[in-house]
Coordinates of C-alpha atoms in Angstrom, one line a residue:
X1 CA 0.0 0.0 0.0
X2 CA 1.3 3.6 -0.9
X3 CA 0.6 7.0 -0.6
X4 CA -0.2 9.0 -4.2
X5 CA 0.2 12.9 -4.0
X6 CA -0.5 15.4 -6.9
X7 CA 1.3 18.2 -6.0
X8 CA 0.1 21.5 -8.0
X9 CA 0.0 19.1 -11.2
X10 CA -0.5 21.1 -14.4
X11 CA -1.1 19.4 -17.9
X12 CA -1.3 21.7 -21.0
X13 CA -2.0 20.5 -24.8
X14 CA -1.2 23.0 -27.7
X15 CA 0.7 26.4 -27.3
X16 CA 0.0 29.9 -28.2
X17 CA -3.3 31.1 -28.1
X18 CA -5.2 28.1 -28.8
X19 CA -3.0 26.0 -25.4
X20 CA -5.5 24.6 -23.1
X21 CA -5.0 23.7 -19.6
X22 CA -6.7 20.5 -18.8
X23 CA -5.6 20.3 -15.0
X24 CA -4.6 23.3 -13.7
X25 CA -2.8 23.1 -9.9
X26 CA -4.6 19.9 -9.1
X27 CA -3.6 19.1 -5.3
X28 CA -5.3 15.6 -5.2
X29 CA -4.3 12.7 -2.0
X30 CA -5.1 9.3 -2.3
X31 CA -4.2 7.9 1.2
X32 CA -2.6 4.3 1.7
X33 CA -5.0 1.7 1.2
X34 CA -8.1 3.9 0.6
X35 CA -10.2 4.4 -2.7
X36 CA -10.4 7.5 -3.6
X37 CA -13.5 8.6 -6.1
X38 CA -13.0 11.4 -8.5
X39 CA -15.8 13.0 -10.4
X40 CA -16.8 15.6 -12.7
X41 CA -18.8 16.0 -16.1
X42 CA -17.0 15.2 -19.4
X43 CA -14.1 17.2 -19.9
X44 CA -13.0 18.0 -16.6
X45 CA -9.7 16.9 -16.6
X46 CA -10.6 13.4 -15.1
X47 CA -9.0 11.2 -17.7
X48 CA -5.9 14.1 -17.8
X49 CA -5.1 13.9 -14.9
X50 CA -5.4 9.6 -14.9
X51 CA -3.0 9.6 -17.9
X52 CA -0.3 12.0 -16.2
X53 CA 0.1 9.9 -13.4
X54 CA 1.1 7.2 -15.1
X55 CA 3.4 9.1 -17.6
X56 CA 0.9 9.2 -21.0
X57 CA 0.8 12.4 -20.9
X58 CA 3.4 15.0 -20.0
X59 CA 3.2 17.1 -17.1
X60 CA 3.2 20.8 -17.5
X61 CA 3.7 21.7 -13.8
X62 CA 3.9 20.2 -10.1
X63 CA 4.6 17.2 -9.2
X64 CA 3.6 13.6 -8.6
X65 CA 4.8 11.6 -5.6
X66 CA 4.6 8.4 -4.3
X67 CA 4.8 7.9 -1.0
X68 CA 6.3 11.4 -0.7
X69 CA 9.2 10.5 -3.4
X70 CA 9.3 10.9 -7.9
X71 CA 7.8 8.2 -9.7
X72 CA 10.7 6.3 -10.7
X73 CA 11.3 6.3 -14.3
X74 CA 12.9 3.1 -14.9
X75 CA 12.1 -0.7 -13.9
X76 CA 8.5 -1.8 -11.9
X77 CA 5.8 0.5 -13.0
X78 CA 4.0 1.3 -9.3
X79 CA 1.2 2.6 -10.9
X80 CA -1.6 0.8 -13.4
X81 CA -4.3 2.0 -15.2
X82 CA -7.6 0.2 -16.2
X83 CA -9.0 2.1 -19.2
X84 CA -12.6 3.0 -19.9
X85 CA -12.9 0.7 -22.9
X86 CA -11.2 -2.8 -22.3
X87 CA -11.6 -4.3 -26.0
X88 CA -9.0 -1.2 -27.0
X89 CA -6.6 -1.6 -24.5
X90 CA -6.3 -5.4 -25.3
X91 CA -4.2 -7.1 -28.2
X92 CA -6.7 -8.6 -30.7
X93 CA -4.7 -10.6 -31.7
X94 CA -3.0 -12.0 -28.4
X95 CA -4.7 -14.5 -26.0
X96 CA -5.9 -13.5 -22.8
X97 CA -3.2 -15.2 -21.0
X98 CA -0.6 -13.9 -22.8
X99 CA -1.6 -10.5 -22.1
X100 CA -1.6 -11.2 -18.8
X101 CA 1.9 -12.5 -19.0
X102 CA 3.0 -9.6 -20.7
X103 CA 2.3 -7.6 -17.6
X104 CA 4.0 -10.1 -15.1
X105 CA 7.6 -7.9 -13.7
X106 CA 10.8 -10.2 -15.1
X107 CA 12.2 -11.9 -12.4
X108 CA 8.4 -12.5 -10.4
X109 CA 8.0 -15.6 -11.2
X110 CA 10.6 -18.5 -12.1
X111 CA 10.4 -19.8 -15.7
X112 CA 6.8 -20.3 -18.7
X113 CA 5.5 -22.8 -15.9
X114 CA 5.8 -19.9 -13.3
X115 CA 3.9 -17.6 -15.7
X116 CA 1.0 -19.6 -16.3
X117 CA 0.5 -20.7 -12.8
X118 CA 0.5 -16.5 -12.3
X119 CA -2.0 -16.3 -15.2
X120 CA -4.3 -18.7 -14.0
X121 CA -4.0 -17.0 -10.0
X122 CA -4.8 -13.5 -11.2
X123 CA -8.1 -15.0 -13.5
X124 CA -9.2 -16.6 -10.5
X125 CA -8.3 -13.7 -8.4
X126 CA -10.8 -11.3 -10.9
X127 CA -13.8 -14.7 -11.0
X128 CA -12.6 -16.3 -14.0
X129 CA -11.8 -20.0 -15.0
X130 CA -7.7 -20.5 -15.8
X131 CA -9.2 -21.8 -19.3
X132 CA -10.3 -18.5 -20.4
X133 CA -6.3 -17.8 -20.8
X134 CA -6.7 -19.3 -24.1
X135 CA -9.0 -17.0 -25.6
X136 CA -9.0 -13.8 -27.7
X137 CA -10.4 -10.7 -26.6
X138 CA -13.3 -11.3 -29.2
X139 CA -14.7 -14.0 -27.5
X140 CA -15.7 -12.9 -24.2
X141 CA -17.8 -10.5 -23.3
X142 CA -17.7 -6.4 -22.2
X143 CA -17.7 -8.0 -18.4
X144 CA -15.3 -10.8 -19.3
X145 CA -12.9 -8.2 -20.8
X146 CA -12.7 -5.8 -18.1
X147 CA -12.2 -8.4 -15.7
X148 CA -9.0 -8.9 -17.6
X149 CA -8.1 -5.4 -17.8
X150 CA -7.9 -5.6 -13.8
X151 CA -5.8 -9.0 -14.0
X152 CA -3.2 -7.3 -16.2
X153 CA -3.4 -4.5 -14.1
X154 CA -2.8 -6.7 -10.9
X155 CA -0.1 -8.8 -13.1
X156 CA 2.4 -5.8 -12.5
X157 CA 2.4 -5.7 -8.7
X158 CA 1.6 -2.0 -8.5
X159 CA 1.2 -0.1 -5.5
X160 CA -1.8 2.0 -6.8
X161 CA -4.2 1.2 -9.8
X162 CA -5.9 3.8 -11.3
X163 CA -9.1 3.0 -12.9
X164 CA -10.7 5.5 -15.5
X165 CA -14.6 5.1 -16.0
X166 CA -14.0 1.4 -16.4
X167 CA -17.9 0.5 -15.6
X168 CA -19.7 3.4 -18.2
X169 CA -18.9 1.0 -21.2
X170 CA -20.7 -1.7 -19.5
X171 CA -24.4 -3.0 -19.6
X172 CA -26.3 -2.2 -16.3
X173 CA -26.7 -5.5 -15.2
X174 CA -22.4 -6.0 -15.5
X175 CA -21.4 -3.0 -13.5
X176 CA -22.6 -4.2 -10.4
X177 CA -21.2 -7.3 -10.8
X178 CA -17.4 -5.3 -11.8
X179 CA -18.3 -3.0 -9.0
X180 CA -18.6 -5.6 -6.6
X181 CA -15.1 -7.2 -7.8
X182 CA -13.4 -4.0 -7.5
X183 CA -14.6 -4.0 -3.7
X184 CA -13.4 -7.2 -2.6
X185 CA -10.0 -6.7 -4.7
X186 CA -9.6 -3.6 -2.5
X187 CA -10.6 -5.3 0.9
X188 CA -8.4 -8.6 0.0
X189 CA -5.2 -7.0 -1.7
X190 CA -5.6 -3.4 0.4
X191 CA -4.8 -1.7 -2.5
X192 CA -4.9 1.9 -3.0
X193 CA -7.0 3.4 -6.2
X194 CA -8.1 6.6 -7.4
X195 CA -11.6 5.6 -9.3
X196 CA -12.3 7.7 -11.7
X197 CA -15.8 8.0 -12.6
X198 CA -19.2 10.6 -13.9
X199 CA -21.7 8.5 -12.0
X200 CA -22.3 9.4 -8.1
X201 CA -24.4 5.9 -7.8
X202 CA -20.6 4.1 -8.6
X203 CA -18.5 6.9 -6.1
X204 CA -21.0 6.4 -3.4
X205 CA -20.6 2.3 -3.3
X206 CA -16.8 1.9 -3.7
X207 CA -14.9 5.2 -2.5
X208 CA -13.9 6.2 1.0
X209 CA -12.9 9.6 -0.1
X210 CA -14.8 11.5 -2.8
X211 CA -12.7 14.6 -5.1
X212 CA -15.1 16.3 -7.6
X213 CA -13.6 18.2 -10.2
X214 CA -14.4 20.8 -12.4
X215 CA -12.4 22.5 -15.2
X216 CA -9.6 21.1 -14.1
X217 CA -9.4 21.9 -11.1
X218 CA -10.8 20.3 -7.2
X219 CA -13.4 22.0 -6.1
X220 CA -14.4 19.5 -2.9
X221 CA -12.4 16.9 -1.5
X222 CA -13.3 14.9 1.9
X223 CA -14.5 11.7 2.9
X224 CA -17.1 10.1 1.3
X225 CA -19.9 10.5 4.3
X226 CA -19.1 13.7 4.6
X227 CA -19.0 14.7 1.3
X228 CA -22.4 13.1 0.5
X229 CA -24.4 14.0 3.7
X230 CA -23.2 17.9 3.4
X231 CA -21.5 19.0 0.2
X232 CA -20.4 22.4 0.6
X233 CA -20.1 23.5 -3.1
X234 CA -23.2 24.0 -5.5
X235 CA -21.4 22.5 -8.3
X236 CA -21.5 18.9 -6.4
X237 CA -24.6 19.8 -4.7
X238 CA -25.7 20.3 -8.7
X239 CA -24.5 16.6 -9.4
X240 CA -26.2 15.0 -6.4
X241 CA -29.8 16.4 -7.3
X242 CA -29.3 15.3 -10.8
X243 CA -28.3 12.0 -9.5
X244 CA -31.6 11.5 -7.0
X245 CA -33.6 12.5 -10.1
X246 CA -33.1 11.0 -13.1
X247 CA -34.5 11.6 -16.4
X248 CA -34.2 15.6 -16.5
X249 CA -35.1 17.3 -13.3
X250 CA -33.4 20.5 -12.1
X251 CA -31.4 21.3 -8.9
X252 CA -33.8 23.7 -8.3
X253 CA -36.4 20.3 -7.4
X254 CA -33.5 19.5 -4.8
X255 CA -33.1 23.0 -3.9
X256 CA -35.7 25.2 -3.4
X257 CA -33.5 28.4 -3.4
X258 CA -32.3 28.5 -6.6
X259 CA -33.6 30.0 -9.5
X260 CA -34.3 28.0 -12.2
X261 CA -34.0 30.4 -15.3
X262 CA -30.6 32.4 -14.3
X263 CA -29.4 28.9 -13.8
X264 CA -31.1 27.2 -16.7
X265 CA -29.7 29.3 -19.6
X266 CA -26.2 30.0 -18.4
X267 CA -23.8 28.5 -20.9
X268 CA -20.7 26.2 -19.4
X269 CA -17.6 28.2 -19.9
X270 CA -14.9 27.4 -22.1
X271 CA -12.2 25.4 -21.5
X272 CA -9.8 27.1 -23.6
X273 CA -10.8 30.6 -21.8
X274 CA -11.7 29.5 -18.2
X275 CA -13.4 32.3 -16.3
X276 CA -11.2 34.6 -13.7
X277 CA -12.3 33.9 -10.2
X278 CA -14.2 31.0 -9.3
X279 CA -14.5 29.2 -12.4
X280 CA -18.3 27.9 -11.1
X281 CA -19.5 31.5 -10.9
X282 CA -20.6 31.7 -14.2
X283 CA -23.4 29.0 -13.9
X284 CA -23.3 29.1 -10.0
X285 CA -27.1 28.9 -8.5
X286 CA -25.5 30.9 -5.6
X287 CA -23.4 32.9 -7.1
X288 CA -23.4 36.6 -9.1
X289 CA -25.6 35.3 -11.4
X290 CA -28.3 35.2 -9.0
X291 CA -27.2 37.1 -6.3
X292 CA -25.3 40.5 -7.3
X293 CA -22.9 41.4 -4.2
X294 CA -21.1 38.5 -5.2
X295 CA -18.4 40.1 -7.0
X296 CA -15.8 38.5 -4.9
X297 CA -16.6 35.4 -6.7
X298 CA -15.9 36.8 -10.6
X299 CA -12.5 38.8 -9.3
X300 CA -10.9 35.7 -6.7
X301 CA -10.4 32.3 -6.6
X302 CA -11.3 30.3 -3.6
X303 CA -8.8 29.0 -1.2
X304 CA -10.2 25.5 -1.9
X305 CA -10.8 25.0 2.4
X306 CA -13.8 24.4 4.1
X307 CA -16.2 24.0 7.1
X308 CA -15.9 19.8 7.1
X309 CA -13.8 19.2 4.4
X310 CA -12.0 21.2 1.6
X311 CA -14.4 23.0 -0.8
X312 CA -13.6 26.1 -3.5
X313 CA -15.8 28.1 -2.9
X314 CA -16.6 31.5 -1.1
X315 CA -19.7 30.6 -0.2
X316 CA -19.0 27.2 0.9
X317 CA -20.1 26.8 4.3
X318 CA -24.1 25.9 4.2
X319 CA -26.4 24.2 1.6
X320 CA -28.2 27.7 1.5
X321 CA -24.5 29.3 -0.2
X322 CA -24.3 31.7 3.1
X323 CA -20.5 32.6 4.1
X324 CA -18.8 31.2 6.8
X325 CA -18.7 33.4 10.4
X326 CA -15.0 33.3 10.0
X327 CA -15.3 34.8 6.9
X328 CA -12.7 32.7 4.9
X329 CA -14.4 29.4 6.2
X330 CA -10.4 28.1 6.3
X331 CA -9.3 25.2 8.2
X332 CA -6.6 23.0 8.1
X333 CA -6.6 19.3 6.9
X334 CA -7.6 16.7 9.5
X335 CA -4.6 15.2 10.7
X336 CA -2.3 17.4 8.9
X337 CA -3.0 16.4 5.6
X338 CA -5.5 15.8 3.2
X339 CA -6.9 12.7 2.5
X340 CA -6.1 11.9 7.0
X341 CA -10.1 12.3 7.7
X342 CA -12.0 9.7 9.2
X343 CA -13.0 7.5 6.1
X344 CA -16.6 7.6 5.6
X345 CA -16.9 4.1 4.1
X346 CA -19.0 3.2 1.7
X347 CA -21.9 0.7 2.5
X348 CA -21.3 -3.1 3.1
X349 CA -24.2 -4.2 0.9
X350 CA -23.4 -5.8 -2.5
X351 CA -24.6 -4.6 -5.7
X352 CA -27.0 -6.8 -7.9

C-alpha cells in the first residue's frame, strides 16, 4: 500500500493562443489503502489527470509523488491504469493469458510454468476459470474483458491502480457485478486506487474519499460520508440532485433556493478561456448570477478549504450558499493532511 500525491499538477496541450490547460494546480491525495473517487462531467480533466500519473501524458507543472518520493522512471511500473474501454486496451490478436503475461515484472516468477501458474492466479483472483487464458479478446464479453483489464493491471504488482470510467462502457446489469469485484479486490489486496468515474451511484458504493472536479481543477475533497451527507459547493450539490432525479429534473427540485431560469440558460464556460475567479460562478445557483454582491466570486479564486472538508468556494459553508462566520471558512486538513479524515466508508451491501 502507498501514498499517491498530486502536488500542483499542471497538464497543457497545444501552445500559443489556442494551449488549453486540462488540470490546472490539481492538489489531489489518495491515502494508503483507501479508494479515492474522482468526479466531474466530461471534460474535466478526469481522464488528464489519470494519464499523467502514469506518464501518458506530460506534465506541465507540479509534481507527482509516491509515498512522498518521484515516480521512478525506470524498472516496476507502481502505478496501473484500467482504461474505460477494455476491448481497446487489449491485443486482438493475443490471448488473454498472454496479455496477462505480458504484464508479469521479469524476475516475479521462475520460468513459462511460473507464468502460467500466475495467469491462471490472477483469472481466478478477478472470478474467471484459468481456461479462459486461451482465448481472444473477441470471444468474451464487455464483463469478461474488463475483468481482464484488472488481472493485467494486478499482473504488475503496482502499489496504486488507477481505474478510468471502467464501468460506463458496461451493460447495467455488469457494473454491479465489476463494482462488486473491484470491492473485494480492494478489501483482500488493500490496495490503493483513485476511481475515476461521472456516475455518483458508482462513487458512493466503492470510495472512501470523494474529489469532484471541475475545469480542471478540485473543487471539494473529503471523505465520502461527509461529502455526501453535506456538500459544501453548488457544483457537487448540482450533481447530487441530478443523480436523485433521473430523467431531466433540475437542482432547483432538490433545492428550493435556486432559481431556475438564471441557472437554466447559463452557458458552461470554455475550456480554452476558463473564467477569472471561481470558475463555477458563471453558472453558479449561488453565485453573481443570482445574487449581485457576489463580486468577490468573478475577481478571486477560492482557497479551496472548508467547514468539514476542503471546498472552492466562497460561499462554501451551508447548503443555503451563506459565508462562513470566519469569513474565509479556512481550516486546516484533519490530521495534517489531506486525504487523513475519518474515512466515511462506503456501505457493506453488495450490488446486484
Amino acid at each position: 500500500m502507498s501514498e499517491l500525491t498530486f502536488e500542483d499538477v499542471t497538464v497543457r496541450f497545444g501552445s500559443g493562443r489556442r494551449a488549453m490547460t486540462a488540470v490546472d494546480r490539481v492538489h489531489l491525495t489518495v491515502p494508503s489503502g483507501a479508494v479515492v473517487g474522482l468526479v466531474g462531467e466530461s471534460g474535466s480533466g478526469k481522464s488528464t489527470l489519470a494519464r499523467a500519473a502514469v506518464g501518458l501524458t506530460p506534465v506541465a507543472g507540479g509534481r507527482i509523488l509516491l509515498d512522498g518520493r518521484p515516480l521512478p522512471r525506470r524498472g516496476r511500473r507502481p502505478l496501473q491504469l484500467v482504461f474505460q474501454d477494455p476491448y481497446s486496451s487489449l491485443d486482438p490478436r493475443m490471448t488473454i493469458g498472454s496479455s496477462i503475461a505480458e504484464a508479469i515484472p521479469r524476475g516475479a516468477v521462475a520460468g513459462a510454468a511460473g507464468r502460467r501458474d500466475e495467469v491462471a492466479r490472477l483469472l481466478e483472483l478477478v472470478d474467471l476459470s484459468a481456461d479462459r487464458a486461451a482465448c481472444h479478446p473477441a470471444e468474451l464479453s464487455g464483463g469478461q474483458r474488463q475483468r481482464v483489464a484488472l488481472a493485467r493491471a494486478l499482473a504488475g504488482r503496482p502499489d496504486v491502480v488507477i481505474a478510468d470510467e471502467i464501468t460506463s462502457a458496461l451493460d447495467v446489469s455488469i457494473q454491479g457485478t465489476v463494482l462488486n469485484l473491484v470491492r473485494d479486490l480492494h478489501r483482500s489486496l488493500g490496495l490503493s486506487m483513485l476511481f475515476i468515474t461521472h456516475d455518483l451511484a458508482v462513487v458512493r458504493y466503492v470510495s472512501d474519499y470523494i474529489a469532484v472536479m471541475y475545469l480542471g481543477r478540485i473543487v471539494e475533497y473529503g471523505p465520502a460520508a461527509s461529502v455526501l451527507a453535506d456538500p459544501q459547493h453548488p457544483y457537487t450539490r448540482e450533481l447530487l440532485a441530478a443523480a436523485r432525479r433521473p430523467g431531466g429534473a433540475t437542482a432547483a427540485a432538490a433545492f428550493p433556493d435556486v432559481p431556475p431560469p438564471q441557472v437554466a440558460d447559463a452557458e458552461p464556460a470554455d475550456p480554452h478561456h476558463p473564467p477569472a475567479g471561481c470558475r463555477f460562478h458563471p453558472r453558479c445557483p449561488v453565485g453573481p448570477l443570482v445574487h449581485a454582491d457576489r463580486a468577490v466570486c468573478r475577481d478571486a479564486a477560492p482557497t479551496g478549504e472548508g467547514r468539514r472538508h476542503r471546498a472552492a468556494c466562497h460561499f462554501a459553508s451551508s447548503a443555503t450558499g451563506q459565508p462562513d462566520a470566519s469569513g474565509s471558512g479556512r481550516t486546516s486538513h484533519p490530521a495534517g493532511r489531506p486525504g487523513a479524515a475519518t474515512p466515511g466508508g462506503p456501505p457493506t451491501d453488495r450490488l446486484s
